[in-house]
Coordinates of C-alpha atoms and ligand atoms in Angstrom, one line a residue:
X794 CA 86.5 39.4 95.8
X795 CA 85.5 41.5 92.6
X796 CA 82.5 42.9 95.5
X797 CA 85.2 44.1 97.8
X798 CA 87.2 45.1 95.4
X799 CA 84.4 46.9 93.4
X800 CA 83.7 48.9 96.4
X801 CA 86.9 50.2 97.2
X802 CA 86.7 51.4 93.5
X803 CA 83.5 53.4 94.3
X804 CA 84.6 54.8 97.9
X805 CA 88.0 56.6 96.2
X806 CA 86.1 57.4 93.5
X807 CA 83.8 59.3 95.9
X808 CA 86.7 60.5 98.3
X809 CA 88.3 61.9 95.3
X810 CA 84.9 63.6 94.2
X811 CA 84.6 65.3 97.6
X812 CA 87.8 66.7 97.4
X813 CA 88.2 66.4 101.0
X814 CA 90.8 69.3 102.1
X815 CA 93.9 68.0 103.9
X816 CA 92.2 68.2 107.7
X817 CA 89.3 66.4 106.8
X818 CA 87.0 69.3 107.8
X819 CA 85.0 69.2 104.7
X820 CA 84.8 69.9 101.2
X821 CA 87.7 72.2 99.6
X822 CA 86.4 75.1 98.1
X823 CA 87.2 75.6 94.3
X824 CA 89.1 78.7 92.6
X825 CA 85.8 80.2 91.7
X826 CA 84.6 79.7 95.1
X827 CA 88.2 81.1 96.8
X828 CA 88.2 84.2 94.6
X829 CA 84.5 85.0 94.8
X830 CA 84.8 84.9 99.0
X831 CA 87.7 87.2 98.5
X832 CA 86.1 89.9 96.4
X833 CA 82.9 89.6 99.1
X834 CA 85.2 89.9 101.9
X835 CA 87.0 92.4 100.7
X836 CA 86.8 96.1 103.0
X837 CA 87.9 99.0 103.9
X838 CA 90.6 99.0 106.6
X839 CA 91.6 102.0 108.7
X840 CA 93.0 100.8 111.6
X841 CA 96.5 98.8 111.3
X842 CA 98.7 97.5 113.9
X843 CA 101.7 99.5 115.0
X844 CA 105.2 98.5 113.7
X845 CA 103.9 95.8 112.0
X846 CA 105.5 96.2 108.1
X847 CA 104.2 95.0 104.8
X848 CA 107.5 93.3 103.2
X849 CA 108.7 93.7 100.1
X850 CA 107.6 89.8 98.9
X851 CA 103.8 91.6 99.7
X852 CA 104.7 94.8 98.4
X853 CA 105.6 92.7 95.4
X854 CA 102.3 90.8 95.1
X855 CA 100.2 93.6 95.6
X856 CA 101.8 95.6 92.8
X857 CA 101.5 93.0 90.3
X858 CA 98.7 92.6 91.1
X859 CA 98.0 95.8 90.7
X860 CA 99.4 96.4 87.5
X861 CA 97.7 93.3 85.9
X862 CA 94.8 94.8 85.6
X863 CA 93.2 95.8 82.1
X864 CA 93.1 99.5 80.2
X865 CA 91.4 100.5 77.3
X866 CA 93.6 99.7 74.4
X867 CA 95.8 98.4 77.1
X868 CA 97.9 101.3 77.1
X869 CA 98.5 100.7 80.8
X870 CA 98.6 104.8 81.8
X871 CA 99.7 104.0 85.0
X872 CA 102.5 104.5 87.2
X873 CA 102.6 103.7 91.0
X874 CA 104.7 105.4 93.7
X875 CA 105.8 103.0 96.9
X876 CA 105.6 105.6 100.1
X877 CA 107.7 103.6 103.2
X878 CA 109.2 106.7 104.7
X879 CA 107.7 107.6 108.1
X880 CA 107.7 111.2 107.6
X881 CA 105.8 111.7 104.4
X882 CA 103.5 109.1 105.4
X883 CA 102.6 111.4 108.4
X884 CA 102.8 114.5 106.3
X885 CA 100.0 113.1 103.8
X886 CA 98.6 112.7 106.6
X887 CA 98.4 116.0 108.0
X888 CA 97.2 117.1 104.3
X889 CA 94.2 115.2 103.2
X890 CA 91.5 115.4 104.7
X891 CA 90.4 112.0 104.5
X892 CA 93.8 110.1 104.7
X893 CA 94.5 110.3 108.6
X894 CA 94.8 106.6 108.9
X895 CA 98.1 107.1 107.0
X896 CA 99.9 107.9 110.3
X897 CA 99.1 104.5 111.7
X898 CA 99.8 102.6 108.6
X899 CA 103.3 101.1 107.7
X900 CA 103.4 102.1 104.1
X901 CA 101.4 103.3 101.0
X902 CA 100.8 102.7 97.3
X903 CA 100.0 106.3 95.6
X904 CA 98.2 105.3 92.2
X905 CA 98.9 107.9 89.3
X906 CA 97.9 108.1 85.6
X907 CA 99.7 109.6 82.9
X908 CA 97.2 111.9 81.6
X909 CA 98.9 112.2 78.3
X910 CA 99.1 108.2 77.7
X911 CA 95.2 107.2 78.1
X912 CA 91.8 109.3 78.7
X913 CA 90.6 107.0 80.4
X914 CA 93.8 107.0 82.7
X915 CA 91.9 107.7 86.2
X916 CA 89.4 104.3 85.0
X917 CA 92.1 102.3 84.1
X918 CA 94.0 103.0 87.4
X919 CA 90.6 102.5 89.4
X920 CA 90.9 99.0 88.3
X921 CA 94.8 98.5 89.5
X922 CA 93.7 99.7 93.1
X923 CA 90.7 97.5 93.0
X924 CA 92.9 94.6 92.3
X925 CA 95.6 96.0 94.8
X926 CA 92.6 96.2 97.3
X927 CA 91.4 92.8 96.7
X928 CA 95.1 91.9 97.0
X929 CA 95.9 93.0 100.2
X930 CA 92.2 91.2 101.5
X931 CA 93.4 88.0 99.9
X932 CA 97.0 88.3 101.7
X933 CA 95.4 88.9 105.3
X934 CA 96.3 92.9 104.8
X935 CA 94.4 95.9 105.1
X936 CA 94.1 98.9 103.2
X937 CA 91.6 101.4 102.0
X938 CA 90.8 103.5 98.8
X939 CA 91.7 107.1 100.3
X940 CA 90.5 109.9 97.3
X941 CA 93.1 112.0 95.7
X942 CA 92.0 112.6 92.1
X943 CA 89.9 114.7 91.2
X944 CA 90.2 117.2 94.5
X945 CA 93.0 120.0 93.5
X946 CA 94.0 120.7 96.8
X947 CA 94.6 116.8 97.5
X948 CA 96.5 116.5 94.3
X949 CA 98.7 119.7 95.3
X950 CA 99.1 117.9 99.0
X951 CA 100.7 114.8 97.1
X952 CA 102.7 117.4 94.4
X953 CA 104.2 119.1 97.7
X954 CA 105.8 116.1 99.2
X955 CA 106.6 114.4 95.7
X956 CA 108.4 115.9 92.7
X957 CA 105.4 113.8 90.4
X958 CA 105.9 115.3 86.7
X959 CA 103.1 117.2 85.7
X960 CA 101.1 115.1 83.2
X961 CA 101.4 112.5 85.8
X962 CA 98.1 113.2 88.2
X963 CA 97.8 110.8 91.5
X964 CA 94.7 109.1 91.5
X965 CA 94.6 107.9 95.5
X966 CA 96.7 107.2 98.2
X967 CA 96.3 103.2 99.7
X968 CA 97.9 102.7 103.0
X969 CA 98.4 99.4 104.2
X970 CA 99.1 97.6 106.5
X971 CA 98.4 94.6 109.5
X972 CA 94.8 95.0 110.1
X973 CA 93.9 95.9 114.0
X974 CA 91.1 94.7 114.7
X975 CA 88.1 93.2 113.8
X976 CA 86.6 94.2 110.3
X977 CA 84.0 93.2 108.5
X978 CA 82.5 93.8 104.9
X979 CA 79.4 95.8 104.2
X980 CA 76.5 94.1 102.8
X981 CA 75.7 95.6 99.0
X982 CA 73.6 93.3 97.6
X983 CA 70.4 94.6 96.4
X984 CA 68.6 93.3 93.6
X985 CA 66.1 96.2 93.2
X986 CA 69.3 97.9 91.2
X987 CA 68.9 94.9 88.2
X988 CA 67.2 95.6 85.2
X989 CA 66.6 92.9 83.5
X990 CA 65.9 93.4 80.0
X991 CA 63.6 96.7 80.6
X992 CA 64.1 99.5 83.6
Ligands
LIG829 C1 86.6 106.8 94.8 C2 86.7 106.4 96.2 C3 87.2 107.4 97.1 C4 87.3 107.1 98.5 N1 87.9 108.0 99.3 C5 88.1 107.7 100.6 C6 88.8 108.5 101.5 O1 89.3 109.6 101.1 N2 88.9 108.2 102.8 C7 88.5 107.0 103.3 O2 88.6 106.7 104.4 N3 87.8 106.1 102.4 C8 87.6 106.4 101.1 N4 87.1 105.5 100.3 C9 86.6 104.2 100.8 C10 85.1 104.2 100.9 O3 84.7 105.0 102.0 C11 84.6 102.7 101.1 O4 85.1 101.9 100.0 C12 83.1 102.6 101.2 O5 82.7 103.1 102.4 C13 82.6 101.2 101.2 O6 83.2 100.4 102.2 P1 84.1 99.1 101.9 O7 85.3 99.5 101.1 O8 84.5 98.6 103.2 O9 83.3 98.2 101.1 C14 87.0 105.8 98.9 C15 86.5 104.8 98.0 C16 86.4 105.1 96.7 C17 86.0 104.0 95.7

């Protein structure tokens, strides 16, 4: 009896180790394993499907997300501008050079720094669209980095369609939307760019 019941001890001790997910199918993967997969399958998407809209529990997520990330002397220099309407999306469009996917996508997140807040406004705000991009991949949406800052004539596209005040500079515009598609992420690794303790 102590055999048997010594055994069933052992086997939900070891079903409990496993962590077997709720199908069955395997072991679950742990937070460090989720996020790390999310920032390698994180990529640049371009193509998103028509009609499709982000909603505003998403829009939600990806702006705190956003805006959780850190700044030197956390003096959080940024400020974020929500683009949903059809025709400035089209006209930003039209305007950067770079930023044609913006007439396919749904909506867009235009990161600006307050240039009088922080120095280092256009790093700090390089870190809320990397977590807005990571985001979007963790959420099943796409989006990509499109440049604004430091191109004058980009900046003056954005300035055109939106009365942004003038210490305020737009870092990038980041449509998103639905990915179309297939998309995958680009291979980076390389360990010839490690130094390890000498060049
Ligand atoms: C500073 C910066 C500027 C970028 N500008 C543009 C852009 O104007 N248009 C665009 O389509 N992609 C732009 N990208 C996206 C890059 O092309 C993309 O990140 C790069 O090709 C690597 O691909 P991945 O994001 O899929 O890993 C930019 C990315 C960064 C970080």
């Amino acid at each position: 009896m102590n055999k048997i019941i010594g055994l069933l001890f052992i086997s939900l001790a070891l079903l409990t180790a496993c962590k077997q997910d709720k199908k069955g199918e395997g072991i679950t993967p742990s937070k460090a394993e989720i996020i790390l997969e999310n920032i390698h399958n994180r990529k640049s998407v371009r193509d998103y499907i028509p009609g499709k809209a982000v909603t505003d529990e998403e829009l939600d997520k990806l702006l705190k997300a956003g805006m959780a990330a850190p700044s030197g002397q956390n003096k959080q220099p940024w400020e974020i501008l929500v683009i949903n309407e059809r025709e400035i999306l089209d006209k930003l469009a039209e305007g950067l050079p770079y930023g044609k996917m913006l007439t396919k996508a749904p909506m867009a997140i235009i990161v600006c720094g307050d240039t009088i807040k922080s120095n280092y406004w256009y790093l700090d705000c390089s870190l809320v669209s990397q977590n807005i991009l990571l985001a979007a991949e963790a959420m099943g949406l796409g989006a990509v980095w499109t440049a604004a800052y430091p191109y004058e004539d980009r900046i003056a596209v954005i300035r055109s369609l939106i009365d942004i005040p003038a210490h305020v500079t737009p870092l990038n515009v980041i449509p998103v939307g639905h990915p179309k598609g297939e998309h995958q992420p680009k291979e980076k690794w390389d360990d010839t760019k490690i130094h390890r303790n000498k060049w």
